[in-house]
Coordinates of C-alpha atoms in Angstrom, one line a residue:
Chain A
M1156 CA 32.5 -11.0 21.0
I1157 CA 30.1 -8.4 22.3
S1158 CA 30.2 -7.4 25.9
V1159 CA 27.6 -5.2 27.4
Q1160 CA 28.1 -3.8 30.9
K1161 CA 25.8 -1.7 33.0
L1162 CA 24.2 -0.3 29.9
S1163 CA 21.3 2.2 30.4
Y1164 CA 19.6 4.3 27.8
V1165 CA 17.1 7.2 28.0
Y1166 CA 15.1 8.5 25.1
S1167 CA 14.5 12.2 24.9
P1168 CA 16.3 13.0 28.2
K1169 CA 15.2 16.2 30.0
T1170 CA 11.9 16.6 28.0
P1171 CA 8.4 15.8 29.1
F1172 CA 8.6 12.7 26.8
T1173 CA 11.6 11.2 28.5
T1174 CA 11.5 7.4 28.7
Q1175 CA 14.1 5.0 30.0
A1176 CA 14.5 2.1 27.6
L1177 CA 17.4 0.2 29.2
F1178 CA 18.3 -0.3 32.8
D1179 CA 21.8 -1.7 33.8
V1180 CA 21.9 -4.3 31.1
N1181 CA 24.8 -6.9 31.3
M1182 CA 25.4 -9.6 28.8
R1183 CA 28.1 -11.3 26.8
I1184 CA 27.7 -12.7 23.3
E1185 CA 30.6 -15.1 22.3
D1186 CA 32.0 -15.7 18.9
G1187 CA 30.0 -18.5 17.2
D1188 CA 26.8 -18.0 19.2
F1189 CA 23.4 -18.1 17.6
F1190 CA 22.1 -15.7 20.2
G1191 CA 18.4 -15.1 20.7
I1192 CA 16.8 -12.1 22.3
I1193 CA 13.2 -12.4 23.4
G1194 CA 10.8 -10.2 25.3
S1195 CA 7.4 -8.5 24.9
T1196 CA 7.0 -5.4 22.7
G1197 CA 8.7 -2.4 24.2
A1198 CA 11.1 -4.5 26.3
G1199 CA 14.1 -2.7 24.8
K1200 CA 15.3 -5.4 22.4
S1201 CA 15.8 -3.1 19.4
T1202 CA 17.3 -0.3 21.5
L1203 CA 19.8 -2.7 22.9
V1204 CA 21.0 -4.2 19.6
S1205 CA 21.1 -0.8 17.9
H1206 CA 24.0 -0.1 20.3
F1207 CA 26.0 -3.0 18.8
N1208 CA 26.9 -1.1 15.6
A1209 CA 26.7 2.3 17.2
L1210 CA 23.5 3.4 15.5
T1211 CA 22.5 4.3 19.0
R1212 CA 25.5 5.8 20.9
V1213 CA 26.2 4.8 24.5
Q1214 CA 25.1 7.8 26.6
K1215 CA 27.3 9.5 29.0
N1216 CA 27.9 7.6 32.3
S1217 CA 25.5 4.9 31.1
G1218 CA 27.8 1.8 30.9
T1219 CA 29.9 0.3 28.2
V1220 CA 29.5 -1.8 25.0
I1221 CA 32.6 -3.6 23.7
V1222 CA 32.7 -5.3 20.3
D1223 CA 36.0 -7.3 20.1
D1224 CA 38.7 -4.7 20.7
M1225 CA 36.4 -1.7 20.2
D1226 CA 35.0 0.3 23.1
L1227 CA 31.8 1.9 21.7
S1228 CA 31.4 4.1 24.8
A1229 CA 34.7 5.8 23.8
K1230 CA 34.4 9.3 22.4
K1231 CA 35.2 8.4 18.7
P1232 CA 35.0 4.7 18.0
D1233 CA 36.2 3.7 14.5
L1234 CA 32.7 3.5 12.9
N1235 CA 33.9 2.3 9.5
R1236 CA 35.7 -0.6 11.0
L1237 CA 32.8 -1.3 13.4
R1238 CA 30.2 -1.3 10.6
A1239 CA 32.3 -3.6 8.4
K1240 CA 32.3 -6.0 11.3
V1241 CA 28.8 -5.8 12.6
G1242 CA 26.0 -6.2 10.0
M1243 CA 22.5 -5.0 11.0
V1244 CA 19.3 -6.2 9.4
F1245 CA 16.3 -4.2 10.6
Q1246 CA 12.7 -5.0 11.0
Y1247 CA 11.2 -5.2 7.5
P1248 CA 14.6 -4.5 5.8
E1249 CA 13.0 -4.5 2.4
H1250 CA 11.6 -1.0 3.2
Q1251 CA 15.1 0.2 2.9
L1252 CA 15.8 -1.0 -0.6
F1253 CA 16.4 2.1 -2.7
D1254 CA 18.4 1.6 -5.9
D1255 CA 17.1 0.9 -9.4
T1256 CA 18.8 -2.5 -9.8
V1257 CA 19.4 -5.4 -7.3
E1258 CA 23.1 -5.4 -8.1
K1259 CA 23.5 -1.6 -7.3
D1260 CA 21.5 -1.9 -4.1
V1261 CA 23.7 -4.8 -2.9
R1262 CA 26.9 -3.0 -3.9
F1263 CA 26.1 0.1 -1.9
G1264 CA 27.5 -1.3 1.4
P1265 CA 30.9 -2.4 0.0
K1266 CA 31.1 0.9 -1.9
N1267 CA 30.7 2.8 1.3
L1268 CA 33.4 0.7 2.9
G1269 CA 35.8 1.8 0.2
A1270 CA 35.9 -1.3 -2.0
S1271 CA 37.1 -1.0 -5.6
A1272 CA 34.6 -1.3 -8.4
D1273 CA 35.7 -4.9 -9.2
E1274 CA 35.6 -5.9 -5.5
Q1275 CA 32.1 -4.4 -5.2
R1276 CA 30.9 -6.5 -8.1
A1277 CA 32.5 -9.6 -6.8
L1278 CA 31.1 -9.1 -3.3
A1279 CA 27.6 -8.3 -4.6
K1280 CA 27.6 -11.4 -6.8
Q1281 CA 28.8 -13.6 -3.9
A1282 CA 26.2 -12.2 -1.6
I1283 CA 23.3 -12.4 -4.0
E1284 CA 24.2 -16.1 -4.7
L1285 CA 24.5 -16.8 -0.9
V1286 CA 21.0 -15.6 -0.3
G1287 CA 19.8 -18.1 -2.8
L1288 CA 18.9 -15.8 -5.7
D1289 CA 19.9 -16.4 -9.3
Y1290 CA 22.5 -13.6 -10.0
G1291 CA 22.0 -13.6 -13.8
A1292 CA 18.2 -13.4 -13.4
V1293 CA 17.9 -10.7 -10.8
A1294 CA 21.1 -8.5 -10.9
E1295 CA 19.7 -6.0 -13.4
R1296 CA 16.1 -6.1 -12.2
S1297 CA 14.5 -3.5 -10.0
P1298 CA 14.3 -4.8 -6.4
F1299 CA 10.8 -3.3 -6.3
E1300 CA 9.5 -5.8 -8.8
L1301 CA 10.4 -8.8 -6.7
S1302 CA 8.2 -10.7 -4.3
G1303 CA 8.2 -10.0 -0.6
G1304 CA 10.4 -12.9 0.3
Q1305 CA 12.9 -12.1 -2.6
K1306 CA 13.1 -8.4 -1.5
R1307 CA 14.0 -9.5 2.0
R1308 CA 16.8 -11.7 0.5
V1309 CA 18.1 -8.7 -1.5
A1310 CA 18.1 -6.6 1.7
L1311 CA 20.0 -9.4 3.5
A1312 CA 22.5 -9.7 0.6
G1313 CA 23.2 -5.9 1.0
V1314 CA 24.3 -6.6 4.5
I1315 CA 26.2 -9.8 3.8
A1316 CA 28.1 -8.1 1.0
M1317 CA 30.0 -6.2 3.6
K1318 CA 31.3 -9.5 5.0
P1319 CA 30.3 -8.9 8.6
Q1320 CA 31.6 -11.2 11.3
I1321 CA 28.6 -10.5 13.5
L1322 CA 25.1 -10.4 12.0
I1323 CA 22.3 -8.8 14.0
L1324 CA 18.7 -9.6 12.8
D1325 CA 15.7 -7.8 14.2
E1326 CA 12.7 -10.1 13.6
P1327 CA 14.0 -11.5 10.3
T1328 CA 10.9 -13.5 9.5
A1329 CA 8.1 -11.0 10.6
G1330 CA 5.4 -10.6 8.0
L1331 CA 6.5 -13.5 5.8
D1332 CA 4.3 -16.4 5.0
P1333 CA 5.1 -19.7 6.6
V1334 CA 7.1 -21.0 3.7
G1335 CA 9.0 -17.7 3.4
K1336 CA 9.8 -17.9 7.1
R1337 CA 11.3 -21.3 6.8
E1338 CA 13.3 -20.3 3.8
I1339 CA 14.8 -17.2 5.6
M1340 CA 15.7 -19.3 8.7
E1341 CA 17.4 -21.9 6.5
L1342 CA 19.2 -19.0 4.7
I1343 CA 20.4 -17.6 8.1
V1344 CA 21.9 -21.0 8.9
R1345 CA 23.8 -20.9 5.6
I1346 CA 25.0 -17.4 6.3
K1347 CA 26.2 -18.4 9.7
A1348 CA 28.8 -20.7 8.0
V1349 CA 30.6 -17.5 6.8
C1350 CA 29.4 -15.1 9.5
P1351 CA 30.0 -17.1 12.7
T1352 CA 28.1 -14.9 15.2
V1353 CA 24.4 -14.3 14.8
V1354 CA 22.2 -12.3 17.1
M1355 CA 18.4 -12.6 16.5
I1356 CA 15.5 -10.8 18.0
S1357 CA 12.3 -12.9 17.5
H1358 CA 8.8 -13.3 18.9
N1359 CA 8.6 -16.7 17.3
M1360 CA 9.4 -19.1 20.1
D1361 CA 9.5 -22.1 17.7
E1362 CA 12.3 -20.4 15.8
I1363 CA 14.1 -19.4 19.0
A1364 CA 13.9 -22.9 20.3
S1365 CA 15.0 -24.6 17.1
Y1366 CA 18.0 -22.4 16.2
C1367 CA 19.5 -20.5 19.1
N1368 CA 22.1 -21.9 21.5
R1369 CA 21.7 -19.1 24.0
I1370 CA 18.7 -16.9 24.7
A1371 CA 18.5 -13.6 26.6
V1372 CA 15.1 -12.8 28.1
M1373 CA 14.3 -9.1 28.3
S1374 CA 11.5 -7.3 30.2
R1375 CA 10.8 -3.6 30.6
G1376 CA 14.4 -2.6 29.7
R1377 CA 16.2 -5.2 31.8
V1378 CA 17.8 -8.5 30.9
I1379 CA 16.3 -11.1 33.2
G1380 CA 18.7 -13.8 32.3
V1381 CA 20.6 -15.7 29.6
F1382 CA 19.7 -19.4 29.2
T1383 CA 20.1 -22.3 26.8
P1384 CA 16.9 -23.3 25.1
R1385 CA 16.5 -26.4 27.3
E1386 CA 17.1 -24.5 30.5
L1387 CA 14.5 -22.0 29.5
F1388 CA 11.8 -24.0 27.9
G1389 CA 12.4 -27.0 30.1
S1390 CA 11.8 -25.1 33.3
R1391 CA 8.2 -24.0 34.0
E1392 CA 9.3 -21.9 37.0
L1393 CA 11.8 -20.0 34.8
L1394 CA 9.2 -19.5 32.1
A1395 CA 6.6 -18.2 34.6
D1396 CA 9.2 -16.0 36.2
C1397 CA 10.3 -14.6 32.8
D1398 CA 6.7 -14.4 31.5
V1399 CA 7.7 -16.4 28.4
K1400 CA 5.3 -18.5 26.4
L1401 CA 6.3 -22.1 25.4
P1402 CA 6.9 -22.9 21.8
L1403 CA 3.7 -24.7 20.8
V1404 CA 5.6 -27.9 20.1
T1405 CA 7.0 -27.9 23.7
E1406 CA 3.6 -27.0 25.2
I1407 CA 2.1 -30.0 23.5
A1408 CA 4.9 -32.3 24.6
A1409 CA 4.6 -31.0 28.2
R1410 CA 0.8 -31.6 28.2
L1411 CA 1.3 -35.1 26.8
C1412 CA 3.8 -35.7 29.5
D1413 CA 1.3 -34.4 32.2
G1414 CA -1.3 -36.7 30.7
G1415 CA 0.8 -39.7 31.5
A1416 CA 2.5 -40.3 28.2
E1417 CA 6.2 -41.3 28.2
I1418 CA 7.3 -38.1 26.4
A1419 CA 10.0 -35.7 27.6
H1420 CA 8.5 -32.3 28.6
D1421 CA 11.4 -30.3 27.1
I1422 CA 11.1 -31.2 23.5
L1423 CA 12.0 -28.4 21.2
T1424 CA 11.3 -29.4 17.6
E1425 CA 8.5 -31.1 15.6
D1426 CA 10.7 -34.0 14.6
E1427 CA 11.7 -34.7 18.2
L1428 CA 8.0 -34.7 19.1
L1429 CA 6.9 -37.0 16.3
D1430 CA 9.7 -39.4 17.2
A1431 CA 8.7 -39.3 20.8
I1432 CA 5.0 -39.9 20.0
E1433 CA 5.8 -42.8 17.6
K1434 CA 8.0 -44.4 20.3
A1435 CA 5.3 -44.0 23.0
V1436 CA 2.6 -45.5 20.7
K1437 CA 4.8 -48.5 19.7
H1438 CA 5.9 -49.0 23.3
A1439 CA 2.3 -49.1 24.4
Chain B
M57 CA -28.0 -7.9 1.8
A58 CA -24.3 -8.8 2.5
L59 CA -22.3 -6.2 4.5
L60 CA -19.4 -6.6 2.0
E61 CA -19.6 -8.1 -1.4
F62 CA -17.1 -8.7 -4.1
K63 CA -18.6 -9.5 -7.5
N64 CA -16.1 -10.8 -10.1
V65 CA -13.5 -8.3 -9.1
D66 CA -10.3 -7.9 -11.2
Y67 CA -7.5 -5.7 -10.2
S68 CA -4.0 -5.2 -11.7
Y69 CA -1.0 -3.0 -10.6
P70 CA 1.1 -1.3 -13.1
S71 CA 4.6 -2.8 -13.3
G72 CA 7.6 -1.6 -15.4
D73 CA 6.7 0.4 -18.5
D74 CA 3.6 -1.0 -20.1
D75 CA 3.3 -4.1 -18.0
F76 CA 0.6 -5.0 -15.5
V77 CA 0.7 -7.5 -12.6
R78 CA -2.6 -9.2 -11.9
A79 CA -3.4 -9.0 -8.2
L80 CA -7.0 -10.3 -8.2
A81 CA -8.8 -12.2 -10.9
S82 CA -12.6 -12.4 -10.9
A83 CA -12.8 -12.7 -7.1
S84 CA -16.2 -13.1 -5.6
L85 CA -17.1 -13.3 -2.0
A86 CA -19.6 -12.0 0.5
V87 CA -19.2 -11.3 4.2
D88 CA -22.3 -10.9 6.3
R89 CA -22.8 -9.0 9.6
G90 CA -21.4 -10.9 12.6
E91 CA -19.1 -13.2 10.6
F92 CA -15.5 -14.1 11.7
V93 CA -13.5 -14.8 8.6
A94 CA -9.8 -15.7 8.2
L95 CA -8.2 -14.7 4.9
V96 CA -5.0 -16.6 4.2
G97 CA -2.6 -16.9 1.4
C98 CA 1.1 -16.4 0.6
N99 CA 2.9 -13.1 0.2
G100 CA 1.8 -11.7 -3.1
S101 CA -1.5 -13.7 -3.2
G102 CA -3.7 -10.6 -3.3
K103 CA -4.8 -10.3 0.3
S104 CA -3.8 -6.7 0.9
T105 CA -5.2 -5.7 -2.4
L106 CA -8.5 -7.2 -1.3
A107 CA -8.3 -5.2 2.0
R108 CA -7.7 -2.0 0.0
L109 CA -10.5 -2.7 -2.3
A110 CA -12.9 -3.4 0.5
N111 CA -13.0 0.2 1.9
G112 CA -12.6 1.9 -1.4
L113 CA -8.9 3.0 -1.2
I114 CA -8.7 1.5 -4.6
T115 CA -11.5 0.6 -7.0
P116 CA -11.7 -2.5 -9.1
D117 CA -10.7 -2.6 -12.8
G118 CA -13.5 -5.0 -13.4
G119 CA -16.5 -6.2 -11.4
E120 CA -17.9 -4.4 -8.3
V121 CA -17.2 -4.1 -4.6
L122 CA -20.4 -3.4 -2.7
V123 CA -20.7 -2.2 0.9
D124 CA -24.3 -2.6 2.1
G125 CA -25.2 -2.6 -1.5
K126 CA -23.4 0.6 -2.4
P127 CA -20.5 0.4 -4.9
T128 CA -17.1 1.7 -3.7
S129 CA -16.8 3.4 -7.1
D130 CA -19.5 5.9 -6.0
K131 CA -17.4 8.6 -4.4
S132 CA -20.4 10.1 -2.5
A133 CA -20.8 6.8 -0.6
L134 CA -17.1 6.6 0.6
Y135 CA -17.6 8.4 3.9
D136 CA -20.3 6.0 4.8
I137 CA -18.3 3.0 3.6
R138 CA -15.3 3.9 5.7
R139 CA -17.5 4.3 8.8
K140 CA -18.7 0.7 8.2
I141 CA -15.4 -0.8 7.2
G142 CA -12.3 -0.2 9.2
V143 CA -8.9 -1.5 8.0
V144 CA -5.8 -1.9 10.1
F145 CA -2.8 -2.2 7.8
Q146 CA 0.6 -3.9 8.2
N147 CA 2.8 -1.0 8.7
P148 CA 1.7 1.2 11.7
D149 CA 4.1 4.0 10.8
N150 CA 1.9 4.8 7.8
Q151 CA -1.1 5.1 10.0
M152 CA -0.1 7.6 12.7
V153 CA -1.4 11.2 12.2
T154 CA -0.7 13.1 15.4
T155 CA 2.1 13.5 17.9
V156 CA 0.2 12.2 21.0
V157 CA -1.2 8.7 21.2
E158 CA -4.6 9.6 22.5
D159 CA -5.1 12.3 19.9
D160 CA -4.2 9.7 17.3
I161 CA -7.0 7.4 18.5
A162 CA -9.4 10.3 18.9
F163 CA -8.9 11.2 15.2
G164 CA -11.5 8.7 13.9
P165 CA -14.3 9.4 16.4
E166 CA -13.7 13.1 16.0
N167 CA -14.3 12.8 12.3
L168 CA -17.5 11.0 13.0
G169 CA -18.6 14.1 14.8
L170 CA -19.3 12.4 18.2
P171 CA -19.7 14.4 21.4
P172 CA -16.5 15.0 23.4
T173 CA -17.6 12.7 26.3
E174 CA -18.2 9.8 24.0
I175 CA -14.9 10.4 22.2
R176 CA -13.1 10.3 25.6
E177 CA -14.9 7.1 26.5
R178 CA -14.0 5.4 23.2
V179 CA -10.4 6.4 23.4
D180 CA -10.0 5.0 26.9
W181 CA -11.8 1.9 26.0
A182 CA -9.8 1.3 22.8
L183 CA -6.5 1.9 24.8
D184 CA -7.6 -0.6 27.4
C185 CA -8.5 -3.1 24.7
V186 CA -4.9 -3.1 23.5
G187 CA -3.3 -2.7 26.9
M188 CA -1.8 0.7 26.1
R189 CA -3.6 3.1 28.6
E190 CA -0.4 4.1 30.3
Y191 CA 1.0 5.4 27.0
A192 CA -2.0 7.7 26.3
K193 CA 0.2 10.8 26.5
S194 CA 3.3 9.4 24.8
G195 CA 4.5 10.4 21.4
P196 CA 3.7 7.6 19.0
F197 CA 7.1 7.8 17.3
R198 CA 8.9 6.9 20.5
L199 CA 7.0 3.6 20.8
S200 CA 8.4 0.2 19.7
G201 CA 7.1 -1.4 16.5
G202 CA 4.7 -3.7 18.4
Q203 CA 3.4 -0.8 20.5
K204 CA 2.7 1.3 17.4
Q205 CA 0.8 -1.7 16.0
R206 CA -1.4 -1.8 19.1
I207 CA -2.1 2.0 18.7
A208 CA -3.1 1.5 15.1
I209 CA -5.5 -1.2 16.1
A210 CA -6.9 1.0 18.9
G211 CA -7.4 3.8 16.3
V212 CA -9.7 1.6 14.2
L213 CA -11.4 0.0 17.3
A214 CA -12.5 3.5 18.4
I215 CA -14.4 4.0 15.2
K216 CA -16.4 0.8 16.0
P217 CA -16.8 -0.2 12.4
E218 CA -19.3 -2.9 11.5
L219 CA -16.6 -4.8 9.8
M220 CA -12.9 -4.7 10.9
I221 CA -10.3 -5.9 8.5
L222 CA -6.9 -6.7 10.1
D223 CA -4.3 -7.0 7.5
E224 CA -1.5 -8.9 9.2
A225 CA -1.9 -6.3 11.9
T226 CA -0.4 -8.5 14.6
G227 CA 2.8 -9.5 12.7
M228 CA 5.1 -7.5 14.9
L229 CA 3.5 -8.4 18.2
D230 CA 4.9 -10.9 20.8
P231 CA 2.8 -14.0 21.3
E232 CA 1.1 -12.6 24.3
G233 CA 0.2 -9.4 22.4
R234 CA -1.1 -11.4 19.5
R235 CA -3.3 -13.4 21.9
E236 CA -4.6 -10.2 23.5
V237 CA -5.5 -8.7 20.2
M238 CA -7.1 -11.9 19.1
N239 CA -9.2 -11.9 22.3
V240 CA -10.3 -8.3 21.8
V241 CA -11.3 -9.0 18.2
K242 CA -13.2 -12.2 19.2
R243 CA -15.0 -10.4 22.0
L244 CA -16.1 -7.6 19.6
N245 CA -17.3 -10.2 17.2
R246 CA -19.1 -12.3 19.8
D247 CA -20.6 -9.6 22.1
E248 CA -21.1 -6.7 19.8
G249 CA -21.8 -8.8 16.6
R250 CA -19.1 -7.0 14.6
A251 CA -17.8 -8.8 11.6
V252 CA -14.1 -9.5 11.4
V253 CA -11.9 -10.4 8.5
M254 CA -8.5 -11.5 9.8
I255 CA -5.7 -11.5 7.2
T256 CA -3.0 -13.7 8.7
H257 CA 0.0 -15.9 8.2
F258 CA -0.5 -17.6 11.5
M259 CA -2.5 -20.7 10.7
E260 CA -3.2 -21.3 14.4
E261 CA -5.1 -18.0 14.3
A262 CA -6.9 -19.0 11.1
A263 CA -8.1 -22.2 12.8
E264 CA -10.0 -20.1 15.3
A265 CA -12.1 -18.4 12.7
D266 CA -15.5 -19.7 11.7
R267 CA -14.8 -19.5 8.0
I268 CA -11.6 -19.6 6.0
I269 CA -10.9 -18.1 2.6
I270 CA -7.7 -19.1 0.8
L271 CA -6.2 -16.8 -1.9
D272 CA -3.6 -18.2 -4.3
R273 CA -2.1 -15.9 -6.9
G274 CA -5.1 -13.6 -7.1
E275 CA -7.7 -16.3 -7.1
I276 CA -10.0 -17.5 -4.3
V277 CA -9.3 -21.2 -4.3
A278 CA -11.3 -22.2 -1.2
D279 CA -13.9 -20.7 1.0
G280 CA -15.3 -22.8 3.7
G281 CA -15.6 -23.8 7.4
R282 CA -13.0 -25.3 9.6
G283 CA -13.6 -28.5 7.8
L284 CA -11.2 -27.3 5.2
F285 CA -8.4 -28.5 7.3
K286 CA -9.5 -32.1 6.5
T287 CA -8.0 -31.5 3.1
P288 CA -4.5 -30.3 3.9
E289 CA -3.5 -30.2 0.2
V290 CA -5.8 -27.2 -0.3
F291 CA -3.5 -25.3 2.0
T292 CA -0.2 -26.8 0.9
R293 CA -0.9 -26.2 -2.8
A294 CA -1.5 -22.5 -2.1
G295 CA 2.0 -22.5 -0.5
L296 CA 0.6 -22.3 3.1
D297 CA 1.5 -24.3 6.2
L298 CA -1.0 -26.1 8.3
P299 CA -1.7 -25.2 11.9
L300 CA 0.9 -27.2 14.0
P301 CA -1.7 -29.7 15.4
V302 CA -2.9 -30.5 11.9
R303 CA 0.7 -30.7 10.6
L304 CA 1.6 -33.1 13.3
S305 CA -1.5 -35.3 12.7
V306 CA -0.6 -35.5 9.0
A307 CA 3.0 -36.5 9.8
L308 CA 1.8 -39.0 12.4
R309 CA -0.6 -40.6 9.8
A310 CA 2.4 -41.1 7.5
R311 CA 4.0 -43.0 10.3
G312 CA 0.9 -45.1 10.7
I313 CA -0.6 -43.4 13.7
E314 CA -4.1 -42.0 13.4
V315 CA -5.2 -39.0 15.6
G316 CA -7.9 -37.5 13.3
T317 CA -7.7 -33.9 12.4
P318 CA -7.3 -31.9 15.6
L319 CA -7.4 -28.1 15.2
D320 CA -5.9 -27.0 18.4
A321 CA -3.5 -28.2 21.1
D322 CA -6.4 -29.4 23.3
E323 CA -7.8 -31.7 20.7
F324 CA -4.3 -32.9 19.6
V325 CA -3.3 -33.8 23.1
A326 CA -6.6 -35.6 23.8
A327 CA -6.4 -37.6 20.5
T328 CA -2.7 -38.4 20.9
L329 CA -3.1 -39.6 24.5
A330 CA -5.9 -41.8 23.3
A331 CA -3.7 -43.2 20.5
I332 CA -0.9 -43.9 23.0
S333 CA -3.2 -45.8 25.4
A334 CA -4.7 -47.5 22.4
E335 CA -8.2 -46.4 23.3
P336 CA -10.5 -45.2 20.6
I337 CA -10.2 -41.5 19.8
P338 CA -12.8 -39.4 21.8
P339 CA -15.6 -38.5 19.5
Q340 CA -15.3 -34.7 20.0
A341 CA -11.7 -34.8 18.7
A342 CA -12.5 -37.1 15.7
D343 CA -15.6 -35.0 14.7
A344 CA -13.9 -31.6 15.2
C345 CA -13.9 -31.2 11.4
A346 CA -17.1 -31.5 9.5
K347 CA -17.0 -32.3 5.8
P348 CA -15.3 -29.4 3.9
E349 CA -17.6 -27.0 2.1
N350 CA -17.0 -25.3 -1.1
V351 CA -13.5 -26.4 -2.0
L352 CA -13.3 -24.5 -5.2
T353 CA -10.5 -26.4 -6.9
D354 CA -12.0 -29.4 -8.8
D355 CA -9.2 -31.8 -8.4
V356 CA -9.0 -31.7 -4.6
P357 CA -10.2 -35.0 -3.2
Q358 CA -13.2 -34.6 -1.0
A359 CA -12.7 -35.9 2.5
D360 CA -15.6 -38.2 2.7
G361 CA -15.1 -40.6 5.6
E362 CA -11.4 -41.0 6.1
G363 CA -10.4 -39.5 2.8
D364 CA -7.9 -40.8 0.3
A365 CA -5.2 -42.4 2.4
E366 CA -2.7 -42.4 -0.5
T367 CA -3.0 -38.6 -1.1
E368 CA -2.7 -37.8 2.6
A369 CA 0.4 -40.0 3.0
E370 CA 1.9 -38.4 -0.1
N371 CA 1.2 -35.0 1.4
G372 CA 2.8 -36.0 4.7
G373 CA 5.9 -36.8 2.7
E374 CA 6.0 -33.4 1.1
D375 CA 5.8 -31.7 4.5
E376 CA 9.2 -33.2 5.4
P377 CA 12.0 -30.7 4.8

């Protein structure tokens, strides 16, 4: 569980470059959520989630962030325990690969958390297999020789190896080709079986609509609201208020509906749309 | 003379000890003034290598890259070449050179030796184009990933190159931001006649270009107009998706419903409504795709008339997860 109350954040306070990135943010992420965060560039999404594993510390008198039983606004939260619990995957995580073999790179996290050499090996193997790579084939290779999609999997494995209970993903599919995007999303669903809570920042409304059960909409440092996909994408008023674009699938469904077809206007996936069109054609 | 020309270009990157990875193999293409080209392909297909070769950041192992007829291997021509060809790369962090946004954007025009008033005008104009005027005095490193990307794009806009290459430069932007950048680029192309090569994974964006080049493992496998979408297998074989409206139309065809090959949401909605009310498909939707030109792979079936129904149905099957 992550609970955020009245959280504000200011970059470079008391300098000419001071900018307030967050204003009085409140939200609660429950165990088991696939929680989406959307909003235009500069809305404060990355600043917000970087609080969740205390990479960004809660500033004085600027609200609270609570992860399970840990108060991150306390003076000295137990950072080791927190970072074992909350795994963070940044934008373009493959830029952070550094070691000379895939196995060593993935072991780095467990090693820092104090795991024994045997445990490190076992955790690395499990994680590499979970992200869909062939352990025998890649373990001793340099991560830098792998393809873009594979590198991203290795970077994910490095976080998974720490066995987090909450996984934070900042635009996990940015920069991948369409096939790579789909593979990573399928992989995240597999990971969710062992790491029950997933928080994902994304600009891809199709991914948000297909995978998330709850969605927070951010704008200019504020959370405008938290909705289910059907609440958000099914309500044109809400979308207009929140300045959110429809997933293309939903937009097409809505326009078919407007055009007089017997098709629901709040369709969220391609399969739903295809089924609805087929039904409408056969019906007519 | 073509503005940019690749003649049988080979390029390999060193990998491991004595090994090489081939990034481009005898690639040939020409881009003329005023063209709007989408360059698509999987991660690792050689797209970024092509962008780096185009403005002489790297030079070919074999063949030639010519800008206005001058080879990029001629060092004395590089200044001129980079004035004509501006590239926006994927990672904006590697493209910031100063500590204030507007200085960063002024860097290019200053290097061109323009008078201060014109530099001022261009900086303001470029900032307006990407919707970042209010950040003119900010420090670029305080901006979010997407905002930095906008600044990197503005930096190249301010040089007003004859050809702009955007190498997945909108990957970090929100849908609205992507739309804005696309509109700016289209406006530059249409009103000022500047050529654009858009390297993208967003097939909906590719469908807006006049010409599409597909790269697959270092080889150019197709180069043609929007009619290329009539043969979806050219895209799927290169590991690419189709734009959503095309993908839906292929899947509907597999279910026995014919809506033609619509390239955008408007065409798809019109054709589908027509199919539902069992009226003939409006001609503009059905004719949206001309016959494909220049499909370079021999075994791709040509989409004469309605094409090979069996292949298309088969392909629709592959698209299912």
